[in-house]
Tab-separated table of C-alpha atoms in Angstrom:
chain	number	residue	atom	x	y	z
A	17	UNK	CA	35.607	34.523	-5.698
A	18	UNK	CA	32.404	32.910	-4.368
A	19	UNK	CA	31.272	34.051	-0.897
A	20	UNK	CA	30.829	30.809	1.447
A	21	UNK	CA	26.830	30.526	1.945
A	22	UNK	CA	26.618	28.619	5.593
A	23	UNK	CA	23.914	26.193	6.881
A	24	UNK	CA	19.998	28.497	6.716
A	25	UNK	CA	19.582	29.063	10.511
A	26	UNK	CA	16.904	27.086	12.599
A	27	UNK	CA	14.620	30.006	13.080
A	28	UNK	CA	14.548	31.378	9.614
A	29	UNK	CA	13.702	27.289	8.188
A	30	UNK	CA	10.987	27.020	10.984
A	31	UNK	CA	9.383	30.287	9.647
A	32	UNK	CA	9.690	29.178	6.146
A	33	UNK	CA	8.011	25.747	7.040
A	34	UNK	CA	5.280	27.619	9.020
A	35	UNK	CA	4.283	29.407	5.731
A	36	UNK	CA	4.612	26.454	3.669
A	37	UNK	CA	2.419	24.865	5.812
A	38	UNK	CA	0.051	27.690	5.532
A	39	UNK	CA	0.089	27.553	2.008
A	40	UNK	CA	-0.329	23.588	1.651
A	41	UNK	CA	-3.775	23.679	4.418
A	42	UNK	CA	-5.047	26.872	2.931
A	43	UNK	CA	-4.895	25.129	-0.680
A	44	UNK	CA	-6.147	21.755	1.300
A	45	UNK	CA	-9.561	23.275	2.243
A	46	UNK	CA	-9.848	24.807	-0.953
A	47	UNK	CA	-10.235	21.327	-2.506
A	48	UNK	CA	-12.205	19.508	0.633
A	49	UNK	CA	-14.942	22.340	-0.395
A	50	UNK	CA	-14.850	22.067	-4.267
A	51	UNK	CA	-14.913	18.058	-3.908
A	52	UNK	CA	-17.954	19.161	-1.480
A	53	UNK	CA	-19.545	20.832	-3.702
A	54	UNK	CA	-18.847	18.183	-6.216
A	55	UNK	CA	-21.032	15.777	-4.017
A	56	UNK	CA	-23.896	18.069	-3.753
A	57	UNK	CA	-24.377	18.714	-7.463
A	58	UNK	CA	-23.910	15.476	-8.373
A	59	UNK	CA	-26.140	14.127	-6.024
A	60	UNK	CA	-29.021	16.557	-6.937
A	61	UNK	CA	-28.609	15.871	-10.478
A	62	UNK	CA	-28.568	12.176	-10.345
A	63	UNK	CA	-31.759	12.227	-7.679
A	64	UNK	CA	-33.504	14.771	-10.023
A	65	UNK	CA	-32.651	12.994	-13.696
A	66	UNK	CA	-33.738	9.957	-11.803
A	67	UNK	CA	-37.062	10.828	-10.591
A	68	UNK	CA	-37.135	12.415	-14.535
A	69	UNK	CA	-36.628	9.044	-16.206
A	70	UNK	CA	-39.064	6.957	-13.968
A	71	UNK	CA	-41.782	9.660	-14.079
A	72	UNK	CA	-41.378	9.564	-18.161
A	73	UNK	CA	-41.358	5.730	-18.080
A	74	UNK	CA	-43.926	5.438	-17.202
A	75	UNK	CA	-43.209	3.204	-14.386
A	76	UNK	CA	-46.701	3.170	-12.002
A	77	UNK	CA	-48.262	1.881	-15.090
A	78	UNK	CA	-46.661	-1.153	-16.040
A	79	UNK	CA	-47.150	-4.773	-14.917
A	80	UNK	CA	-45.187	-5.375	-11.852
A	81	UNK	CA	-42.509	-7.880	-13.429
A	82	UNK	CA	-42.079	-4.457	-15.627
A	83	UNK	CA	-41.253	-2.082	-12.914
A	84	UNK	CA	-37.773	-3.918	-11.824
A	85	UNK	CA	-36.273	-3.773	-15.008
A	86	UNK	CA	-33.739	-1.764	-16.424
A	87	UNK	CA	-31.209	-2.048	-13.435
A	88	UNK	CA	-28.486	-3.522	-15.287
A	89	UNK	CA	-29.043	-0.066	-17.643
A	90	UNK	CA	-28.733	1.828	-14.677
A	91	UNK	CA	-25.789	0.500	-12.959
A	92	UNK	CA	-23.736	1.127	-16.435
A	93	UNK	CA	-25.152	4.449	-16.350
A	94	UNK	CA	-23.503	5.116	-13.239
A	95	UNK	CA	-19.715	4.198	-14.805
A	96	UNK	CA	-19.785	4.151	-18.504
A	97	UNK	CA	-19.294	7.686	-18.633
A	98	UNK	CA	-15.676	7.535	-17.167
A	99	UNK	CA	-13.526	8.552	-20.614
A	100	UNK	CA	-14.564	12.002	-20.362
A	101	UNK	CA	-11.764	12.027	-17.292
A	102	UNK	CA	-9.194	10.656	-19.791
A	103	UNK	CA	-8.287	14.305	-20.916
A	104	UNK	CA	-8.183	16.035	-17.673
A	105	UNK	CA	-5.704	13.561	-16.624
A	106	UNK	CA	-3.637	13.654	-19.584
A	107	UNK	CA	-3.595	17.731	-18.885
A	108	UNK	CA	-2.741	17.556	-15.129
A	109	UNK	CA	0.916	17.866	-14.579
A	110	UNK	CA	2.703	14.646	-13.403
A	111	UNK	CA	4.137	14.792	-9.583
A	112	UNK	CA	7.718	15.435	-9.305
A	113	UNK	CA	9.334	11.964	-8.735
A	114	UNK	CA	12.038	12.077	-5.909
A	115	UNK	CA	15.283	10.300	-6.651
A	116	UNK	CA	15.257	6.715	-5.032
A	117	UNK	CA	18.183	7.106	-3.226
A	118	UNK	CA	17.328	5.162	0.184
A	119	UNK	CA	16.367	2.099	-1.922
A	120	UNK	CA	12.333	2.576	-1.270
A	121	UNK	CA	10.403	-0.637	-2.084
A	122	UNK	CA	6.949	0.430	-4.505
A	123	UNK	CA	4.449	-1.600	-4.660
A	124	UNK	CA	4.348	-3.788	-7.171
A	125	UNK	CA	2.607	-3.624	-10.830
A	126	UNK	CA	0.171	-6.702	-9.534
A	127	UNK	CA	-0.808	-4.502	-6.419
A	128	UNK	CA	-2.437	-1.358	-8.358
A	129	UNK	CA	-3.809	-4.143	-10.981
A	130	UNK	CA	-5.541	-6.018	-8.042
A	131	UNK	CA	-6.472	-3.037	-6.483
A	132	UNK	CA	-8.605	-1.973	-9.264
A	133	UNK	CA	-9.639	-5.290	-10.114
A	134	UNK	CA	-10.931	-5.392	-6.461
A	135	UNK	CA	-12.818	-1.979	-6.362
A	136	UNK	CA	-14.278	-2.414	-10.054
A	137	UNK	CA	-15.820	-5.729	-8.975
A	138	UNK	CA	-17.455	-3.714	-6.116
A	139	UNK	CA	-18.977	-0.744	-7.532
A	140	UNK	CA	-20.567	-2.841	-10.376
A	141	UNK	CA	-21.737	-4.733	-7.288
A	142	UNK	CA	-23.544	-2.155	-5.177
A	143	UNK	CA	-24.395	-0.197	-8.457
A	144	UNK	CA	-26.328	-2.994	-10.143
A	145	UNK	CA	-28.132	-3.545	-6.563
A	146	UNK	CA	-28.789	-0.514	-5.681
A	147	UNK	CA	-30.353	0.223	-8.629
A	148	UNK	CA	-32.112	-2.880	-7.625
A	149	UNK	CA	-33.081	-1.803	-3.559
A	150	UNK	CA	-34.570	2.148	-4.821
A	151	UNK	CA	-37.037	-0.365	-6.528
A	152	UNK	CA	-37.723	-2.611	-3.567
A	153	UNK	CA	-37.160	-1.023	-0.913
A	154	UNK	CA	-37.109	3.053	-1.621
A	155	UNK	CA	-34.623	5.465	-0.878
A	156	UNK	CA	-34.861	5.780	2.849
A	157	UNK	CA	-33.625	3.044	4.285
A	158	UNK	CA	-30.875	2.435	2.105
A	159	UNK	CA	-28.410	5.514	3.147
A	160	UNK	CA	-28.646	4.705	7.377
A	161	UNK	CA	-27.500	1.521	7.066
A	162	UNK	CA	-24.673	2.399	4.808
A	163	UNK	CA	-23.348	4.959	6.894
A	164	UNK	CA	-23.418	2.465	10.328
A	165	UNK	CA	-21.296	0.521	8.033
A	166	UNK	CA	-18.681	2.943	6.694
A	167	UNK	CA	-18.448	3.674	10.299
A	168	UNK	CA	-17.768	0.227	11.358
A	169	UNK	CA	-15.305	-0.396	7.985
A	170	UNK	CA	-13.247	2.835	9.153
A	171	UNK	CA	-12.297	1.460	12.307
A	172	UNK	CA	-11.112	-1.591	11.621
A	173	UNK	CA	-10.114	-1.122	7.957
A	174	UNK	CA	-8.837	2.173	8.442
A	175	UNK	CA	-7.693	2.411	12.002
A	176	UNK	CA	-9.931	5.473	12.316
A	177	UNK	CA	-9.677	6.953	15.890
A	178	UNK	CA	-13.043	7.983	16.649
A	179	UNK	CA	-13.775	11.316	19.115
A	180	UNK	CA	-16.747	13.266	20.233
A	181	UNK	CA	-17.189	15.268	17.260
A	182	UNK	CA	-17.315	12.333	14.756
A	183	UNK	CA	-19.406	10.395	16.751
A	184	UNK	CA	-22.087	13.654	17.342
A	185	UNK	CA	-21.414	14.499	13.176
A	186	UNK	CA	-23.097	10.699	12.755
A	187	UNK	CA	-25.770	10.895	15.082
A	188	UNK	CA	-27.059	14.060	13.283
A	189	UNK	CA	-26.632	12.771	10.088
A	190	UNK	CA	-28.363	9.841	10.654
A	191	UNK	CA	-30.880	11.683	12.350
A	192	UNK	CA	-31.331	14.125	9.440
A	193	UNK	CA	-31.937	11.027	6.683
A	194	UNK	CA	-34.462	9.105	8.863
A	195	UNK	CA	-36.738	12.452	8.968
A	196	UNK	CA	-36.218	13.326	5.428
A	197	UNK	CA	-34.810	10.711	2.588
A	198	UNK	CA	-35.479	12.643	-1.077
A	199	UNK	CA	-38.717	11.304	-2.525
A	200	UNK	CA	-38.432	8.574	-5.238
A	201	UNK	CA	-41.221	7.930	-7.992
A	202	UNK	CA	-39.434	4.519	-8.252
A	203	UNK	CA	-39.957	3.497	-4.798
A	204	UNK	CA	-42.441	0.519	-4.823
A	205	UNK	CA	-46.280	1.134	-3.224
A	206	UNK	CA	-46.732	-0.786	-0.099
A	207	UNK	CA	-48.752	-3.865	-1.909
A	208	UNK	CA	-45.249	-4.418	-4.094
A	209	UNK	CA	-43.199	-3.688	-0.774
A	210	UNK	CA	-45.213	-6.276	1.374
A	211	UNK	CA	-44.594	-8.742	-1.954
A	212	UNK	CA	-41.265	-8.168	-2.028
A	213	UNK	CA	-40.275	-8.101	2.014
A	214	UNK	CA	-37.584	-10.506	2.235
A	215	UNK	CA	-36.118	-10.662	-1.125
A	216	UNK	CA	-35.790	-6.242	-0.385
A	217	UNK	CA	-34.359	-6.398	2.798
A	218	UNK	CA	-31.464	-8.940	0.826
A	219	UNK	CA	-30.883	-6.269	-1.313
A	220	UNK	CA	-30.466	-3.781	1.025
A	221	UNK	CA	-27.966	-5.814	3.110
A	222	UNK	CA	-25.507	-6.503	-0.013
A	223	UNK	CA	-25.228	-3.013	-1.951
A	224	UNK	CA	-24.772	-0.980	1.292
A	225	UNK	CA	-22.145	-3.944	2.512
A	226	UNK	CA	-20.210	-3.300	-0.925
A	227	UNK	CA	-20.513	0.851	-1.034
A	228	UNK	CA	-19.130	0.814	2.734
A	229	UNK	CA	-16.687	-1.585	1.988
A	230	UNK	CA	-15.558	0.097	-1.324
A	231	UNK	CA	-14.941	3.361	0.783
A	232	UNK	CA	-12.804	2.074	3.369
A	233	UNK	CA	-10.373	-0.379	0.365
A	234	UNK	CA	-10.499	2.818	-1.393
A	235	UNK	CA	-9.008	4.933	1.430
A	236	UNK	CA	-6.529	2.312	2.039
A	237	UNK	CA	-5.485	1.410	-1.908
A	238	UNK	CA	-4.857	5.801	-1.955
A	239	UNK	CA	-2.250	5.714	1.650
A	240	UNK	CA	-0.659	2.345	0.898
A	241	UNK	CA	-1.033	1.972	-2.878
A	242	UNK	CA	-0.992	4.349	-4.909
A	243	UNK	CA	0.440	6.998	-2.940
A	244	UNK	CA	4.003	5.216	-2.326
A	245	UNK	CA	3.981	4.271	-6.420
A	246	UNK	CA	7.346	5.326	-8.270
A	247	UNK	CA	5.383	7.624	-10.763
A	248	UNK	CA	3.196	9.583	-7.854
A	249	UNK	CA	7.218	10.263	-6.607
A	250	UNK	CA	7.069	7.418	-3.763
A	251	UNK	CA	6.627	10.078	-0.989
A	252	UNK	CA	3.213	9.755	0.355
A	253	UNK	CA	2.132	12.643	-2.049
A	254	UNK	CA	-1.596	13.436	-2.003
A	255	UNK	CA	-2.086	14.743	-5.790
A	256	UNK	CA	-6.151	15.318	-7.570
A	257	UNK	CA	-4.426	12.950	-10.606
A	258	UNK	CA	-4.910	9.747	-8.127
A	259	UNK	CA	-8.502	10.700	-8.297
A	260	UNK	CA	-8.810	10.248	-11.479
A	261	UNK	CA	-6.640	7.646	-12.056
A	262	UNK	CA	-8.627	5.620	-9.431
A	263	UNK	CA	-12.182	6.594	-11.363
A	264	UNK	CA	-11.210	5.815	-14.668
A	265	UNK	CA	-9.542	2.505	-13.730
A	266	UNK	CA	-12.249	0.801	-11.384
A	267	UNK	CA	-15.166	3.078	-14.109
A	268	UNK	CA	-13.322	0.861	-17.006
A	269	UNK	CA	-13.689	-2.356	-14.968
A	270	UNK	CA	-17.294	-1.570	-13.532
A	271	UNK	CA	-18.140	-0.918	-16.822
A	272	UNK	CA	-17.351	-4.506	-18.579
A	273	UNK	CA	-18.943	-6.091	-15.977
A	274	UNK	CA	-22.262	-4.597	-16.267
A	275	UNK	CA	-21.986	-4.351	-20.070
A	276	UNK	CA	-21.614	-7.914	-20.040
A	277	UNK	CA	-24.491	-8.132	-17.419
A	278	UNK	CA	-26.221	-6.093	-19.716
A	279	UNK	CA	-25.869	-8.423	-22.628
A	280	UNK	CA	-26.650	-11.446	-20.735
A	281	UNK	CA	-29.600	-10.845	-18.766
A	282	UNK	CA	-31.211	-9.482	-22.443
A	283	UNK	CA	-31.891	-6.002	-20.884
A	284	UNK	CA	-30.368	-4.688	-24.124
A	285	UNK	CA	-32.959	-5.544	-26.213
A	286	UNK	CA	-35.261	-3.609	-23.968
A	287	UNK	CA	-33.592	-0.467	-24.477
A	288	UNK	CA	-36.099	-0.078	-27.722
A	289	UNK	CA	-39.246	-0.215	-25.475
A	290	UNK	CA	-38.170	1.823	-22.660
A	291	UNK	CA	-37.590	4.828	-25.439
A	292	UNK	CA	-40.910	4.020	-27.084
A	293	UNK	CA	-42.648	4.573	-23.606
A	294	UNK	CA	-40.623	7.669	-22.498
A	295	UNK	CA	-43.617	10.243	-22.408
A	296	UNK	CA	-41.355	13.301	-23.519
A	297	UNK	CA	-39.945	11.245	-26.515
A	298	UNK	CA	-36.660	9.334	-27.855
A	299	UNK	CA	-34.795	12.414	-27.618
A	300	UNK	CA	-35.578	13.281	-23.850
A	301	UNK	CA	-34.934	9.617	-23.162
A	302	UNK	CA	-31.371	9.889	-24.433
A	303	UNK	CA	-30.464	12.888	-23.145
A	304	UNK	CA	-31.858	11.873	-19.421
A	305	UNK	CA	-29.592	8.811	-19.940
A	306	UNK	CA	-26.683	10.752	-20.963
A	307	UNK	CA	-26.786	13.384	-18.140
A	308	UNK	CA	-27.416	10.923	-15.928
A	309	UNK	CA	-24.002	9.365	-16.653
A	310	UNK	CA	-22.253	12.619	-16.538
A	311	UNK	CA	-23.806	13.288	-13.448
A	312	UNK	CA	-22.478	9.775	-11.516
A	313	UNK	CA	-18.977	10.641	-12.844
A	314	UNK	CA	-19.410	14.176	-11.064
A	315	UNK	CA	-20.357	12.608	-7.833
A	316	UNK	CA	-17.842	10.020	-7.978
A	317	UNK	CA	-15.009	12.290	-8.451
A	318	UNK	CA	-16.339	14.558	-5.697
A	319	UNK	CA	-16.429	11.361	-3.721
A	320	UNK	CA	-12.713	9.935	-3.942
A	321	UNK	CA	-11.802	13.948	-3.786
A	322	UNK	CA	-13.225	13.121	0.130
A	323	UNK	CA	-12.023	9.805	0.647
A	324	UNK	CA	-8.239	10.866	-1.263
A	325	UNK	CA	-7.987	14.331	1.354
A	326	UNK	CA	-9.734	13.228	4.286
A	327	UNK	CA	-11.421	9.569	4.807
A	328	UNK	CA	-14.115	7.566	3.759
A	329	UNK	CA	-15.837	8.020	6.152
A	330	UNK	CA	-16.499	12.094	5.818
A	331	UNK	CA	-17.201	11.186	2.574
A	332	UNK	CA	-20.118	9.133	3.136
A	333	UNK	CA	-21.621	11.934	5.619
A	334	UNK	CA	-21.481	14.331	3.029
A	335	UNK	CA	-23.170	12.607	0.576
A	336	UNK	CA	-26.013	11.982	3.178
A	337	UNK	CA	-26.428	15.436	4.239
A	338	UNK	CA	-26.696	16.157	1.122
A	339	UNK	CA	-30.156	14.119	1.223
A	340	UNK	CA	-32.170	17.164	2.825
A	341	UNK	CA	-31.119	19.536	-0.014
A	342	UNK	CA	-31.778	16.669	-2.662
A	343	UNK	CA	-35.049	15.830	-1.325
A	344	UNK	CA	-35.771	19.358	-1.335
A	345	UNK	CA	-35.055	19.969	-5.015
A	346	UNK	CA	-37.257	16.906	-5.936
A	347	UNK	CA	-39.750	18.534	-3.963
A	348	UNK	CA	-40.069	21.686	-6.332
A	349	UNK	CA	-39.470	19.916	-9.188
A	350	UNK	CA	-41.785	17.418	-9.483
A	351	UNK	CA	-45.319	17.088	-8.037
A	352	UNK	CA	-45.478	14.052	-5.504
A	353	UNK	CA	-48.821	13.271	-3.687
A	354	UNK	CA	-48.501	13.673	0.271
A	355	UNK	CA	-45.521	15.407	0.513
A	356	UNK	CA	-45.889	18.112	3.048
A	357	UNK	CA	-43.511	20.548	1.187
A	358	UNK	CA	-41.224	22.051	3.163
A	359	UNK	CA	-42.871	21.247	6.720
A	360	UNK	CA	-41.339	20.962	10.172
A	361	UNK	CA	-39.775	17.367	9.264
A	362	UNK	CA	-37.723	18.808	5.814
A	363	UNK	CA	-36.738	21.853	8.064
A	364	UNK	CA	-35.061	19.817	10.993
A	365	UNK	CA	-33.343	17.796	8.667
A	366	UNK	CA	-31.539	20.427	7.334
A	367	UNK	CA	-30.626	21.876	10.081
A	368	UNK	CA	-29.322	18.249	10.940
A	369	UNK	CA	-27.079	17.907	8.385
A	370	UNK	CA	-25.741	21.704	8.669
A	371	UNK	CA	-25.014	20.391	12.636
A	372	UNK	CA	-23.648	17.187	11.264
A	373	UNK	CA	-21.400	18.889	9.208
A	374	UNK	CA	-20.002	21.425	11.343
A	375	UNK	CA	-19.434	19.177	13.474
A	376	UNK	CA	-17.320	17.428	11.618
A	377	UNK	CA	-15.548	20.271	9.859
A	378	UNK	CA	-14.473	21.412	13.285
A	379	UNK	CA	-12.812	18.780	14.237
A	380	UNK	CA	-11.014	19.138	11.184
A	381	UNK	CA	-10.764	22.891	11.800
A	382	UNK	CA	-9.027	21.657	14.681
A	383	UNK	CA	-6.263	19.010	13.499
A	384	UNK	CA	-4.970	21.449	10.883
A	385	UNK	CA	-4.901	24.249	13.866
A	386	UNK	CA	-2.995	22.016	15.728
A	387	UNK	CA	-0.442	20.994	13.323
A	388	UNK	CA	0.126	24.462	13.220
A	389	UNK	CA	0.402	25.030	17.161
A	390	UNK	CA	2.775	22.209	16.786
A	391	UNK	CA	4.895	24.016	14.597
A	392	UNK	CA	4.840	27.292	16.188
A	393	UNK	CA	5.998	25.534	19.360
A	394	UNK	CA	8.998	24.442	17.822
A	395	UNK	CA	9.800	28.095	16.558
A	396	UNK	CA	9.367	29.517	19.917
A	397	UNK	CA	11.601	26.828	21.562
A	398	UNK	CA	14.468	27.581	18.730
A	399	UNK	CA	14.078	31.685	19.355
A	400	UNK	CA	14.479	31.193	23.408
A	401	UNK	CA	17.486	28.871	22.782
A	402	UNK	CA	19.190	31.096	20.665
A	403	UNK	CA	18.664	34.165	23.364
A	404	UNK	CA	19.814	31.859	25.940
C-alpha cells in the first residue's frame, strides 16, 4: 500500500525556489558576459577588416565620386552571412511548451511576420547609411548621437525607468567616445567633409534614427512577441534560440533588400574593379569580404544576446565602450599619421568606458541581489510563523 505523500511544506519550497533562483541568475550572468564578449570581438574585427579593405582599396587615391562607392556592398556584408546560424538553431533544443490550459491568446502568425518585416526594413536601412556616414562624416560622431537616441527610444518605447547609475553609465560613455572614436582610413579629409556638410549631417541623422529605433522594436518584438509564442511555451521564457531566430529572420530580409539595392544601383558590376585595385590581391580581397561578414553576424548575435537578457539600451553602451579598445587595436595595427598612440586622451577613455560599465553592471548587480533579498524575506517570514 502506497504511503500518502502530503502538500511540500512552505519552508522547504521557499528554499528550493531560493536555489533555483540561484541557479537561473548565476547561469544569467554567464550569458550577459559571453554576449559581452561577443560585442567586443565582433566589433574589433569588423573596425580592423574595415580599416583592412579601405587601406587595400586604395581609397585616398581615387577620384572623389570613387571614394563613396561600394556601400550597397557593405551593407550586404553586414547580413548576408546569416545561414551560418541556421545549424546552431536547428541543434539547440526546443523550449518545453506548457499545456494551454487557461486558454492563453499567442500572438498571431501576421505579428512575428510583421515584426520581422519591420526590423529587416531597418537594419538594411541604417546598414546601407551607415556605410554611407563612415564616408562622410567619420566614425566619431556617428556613435554619440546614437546612444542619446537609444536613450530617448527606451523610455518611451520601452518604459525604461531610468536611475542614477544608468544615467552616470551614459555620461561616461559618451564621454569616453567623444575623446577617443577608433580611427577610420575611410573617413573623408576635411576638403571632402566641407563638400559634403549638409548632405553628411543627413546621413548621420537617418542611420543612427533607424539603429536606435531598431533596438528599442527589437526589445519589445522579444517581451511581447516572441516570447508569449506557442512554440517558445507561451510563458515569457527568455531562451538564446530567439536570438537566433530574430538574426536569421530580419538577416534574410535585410539581405534581399540590399541585394536588390545592389543590383539596381549597378554596384555589382563594380565588384570586378574593386578586386583589381585591392593592393594585397583577389584573394585578400575575398577573404577581407568574407570575414567581414562573419564578423557582423558575431556582433549582431552578441547584440540581441544584450537586448534579449537585459535591454537595448545596455546593449548600445557596450558596443560604445567597446570604441576605446577598438580604436586601440587599429592603433597597433595599422600606421595612421597624427595619432598620438596611446596618449592621455586614449587612456581616459578607457578608463571611461570601464566606469561606464561598472556602473551599469552594478545596478544590475543590484536588481538580481534584490530579487534575492526579496525571496529570502519571504523564507524568514514562513520560519517565524511556523515557530509562532
Amino acid at each position: 500500500m502506497e504511503e500518502f505523500q502530503g502538500p511540500p511544506e512552505p519552508g522547504r519550497h521557499i528554499t528550493s525556489e531560493i536555489r533555483s533562483l540561484a541557479l537561473k541568475q548565476r547561469k544569467w550572468w554567464i550569458s550577459v558576459f559571453f554576449f559581452v564578449f561577443l560585442i567586443l570581438a565582433g566589433d574589433s574585427l569588423v573596425m580592423l577588416l574595415l580599416n583592412f579593405y579601405y587601406v587595400q582599396n586604395n581609397r585616398s587615391e581615387n577620384d572623389q565620386d570613387q571614394q563613396y562607392r561600394g556601400t550597397w556592398t557593405q551593407a550586404l556584408l553586414q547580413n548576408v552571412a546569416f545561414p551560418i546560424l541556421i545549424p546552431l538553431f536547428f541543434i539547440l533544443p526546443k523550449p518545453e511548451t506548457v499545456s494551454d490550459q487557461t486558454n492563453t491568446r499567442h500572438p498571431p502568425f501576421l505579428s512575428v511576420l510583421l515584426l520581422y518585416l519591420s526590423l529587416g526594413v531597418l537594419v538594411s536601412v541604417y546598414s546601407k547609411l551607415y556605410a554611407l556616414a563612415r564616408l562622410y562624416v567619420g566614425w566619431g560622431i556617428l556613435v554619440p548621437a546614437q546612444l542619446i537616441l537609444t536613450s530617448l527610444f527606451s523610455a518611451f518605447i520601452n518604459r525604461l525607468k531610468f536611475n542614477r547609475w544608468i544615467i552616470i553609465s551614459i555620461i561616461f560613455t559618451l564621454a569616453a567616445d567623444f575623446f577617443c572614436a577608433p580611427a577610420f582610413s575611410g573617413t573623408p579629409t576635411e576638403d571632402e567633409s566641407y563638400t559634403y556638410g549638409i548632405k553628411a549631417w543627413l546621413i548621420l541623422i537617418f542611420p543612427t534614427l533607424a539603429f536606435s529605433l531598431s533596438l528599442s522594436l527589437t526589445q519589445l518584438g522579444f517581451e511581447k512577441v516572441l516570447a508569449k509564442t506557442k512554440r517558445y511555451g507561451g510563458n515569457n521564457k527568455k531562451v538564446f534560440r530567439m536570438v537566433l531566430e530574430m538574426q536569421i529572420f530580419v538577416s534574410f530580409v535585410a539581405t534581399l533588400i540590399c541585394l536588390v539595392g545592389l543590383f539596381a544601383s549597378g554596384e555589382f558590376n563594380e565588384l570586378k574593379g574593386d578586386s583589381e585595385r585591392f593592393k594585397k590581391g583577389r584573394t585578400y580581397y575575398s577573404l577581407s569580404l568574407v570575414g567581414l561578414a562573419l564578423s557582423w553576424q558575431v556582433w549582431s548575435v552578441g547584440l540581441l544576446g544584450l537586448v534579449l537578457l537585459v535591454s537595448g539600451l545596455f546593449a548600445d553602451v557596450v558596443h560604445m565602450c567597446a570604441s576605446p579598445v577598438v580604436a586601440l587595436l587599429v592603433v597597433l595595427a595599422f600606421d595612421f599619421k597624427d595619432d598620438d598612440g596611446f596618449g592621455w586622451q586614449r587612456r581616459g577613455a578607457l578608463l571611461g568606458s570601464v566606469l561606464a560599465l561598472a556602473c551599469y553592471f552594478y545596478y544590475l548587480h543590484k536588481t538580481k541581489k534584490k530579487e534575492m533579498a526579496e525571496l529570502n524575506k519571504r523564507e524568514n517570514n514562513n520560519n517565524n510563523s511556523e515557530e509562532a
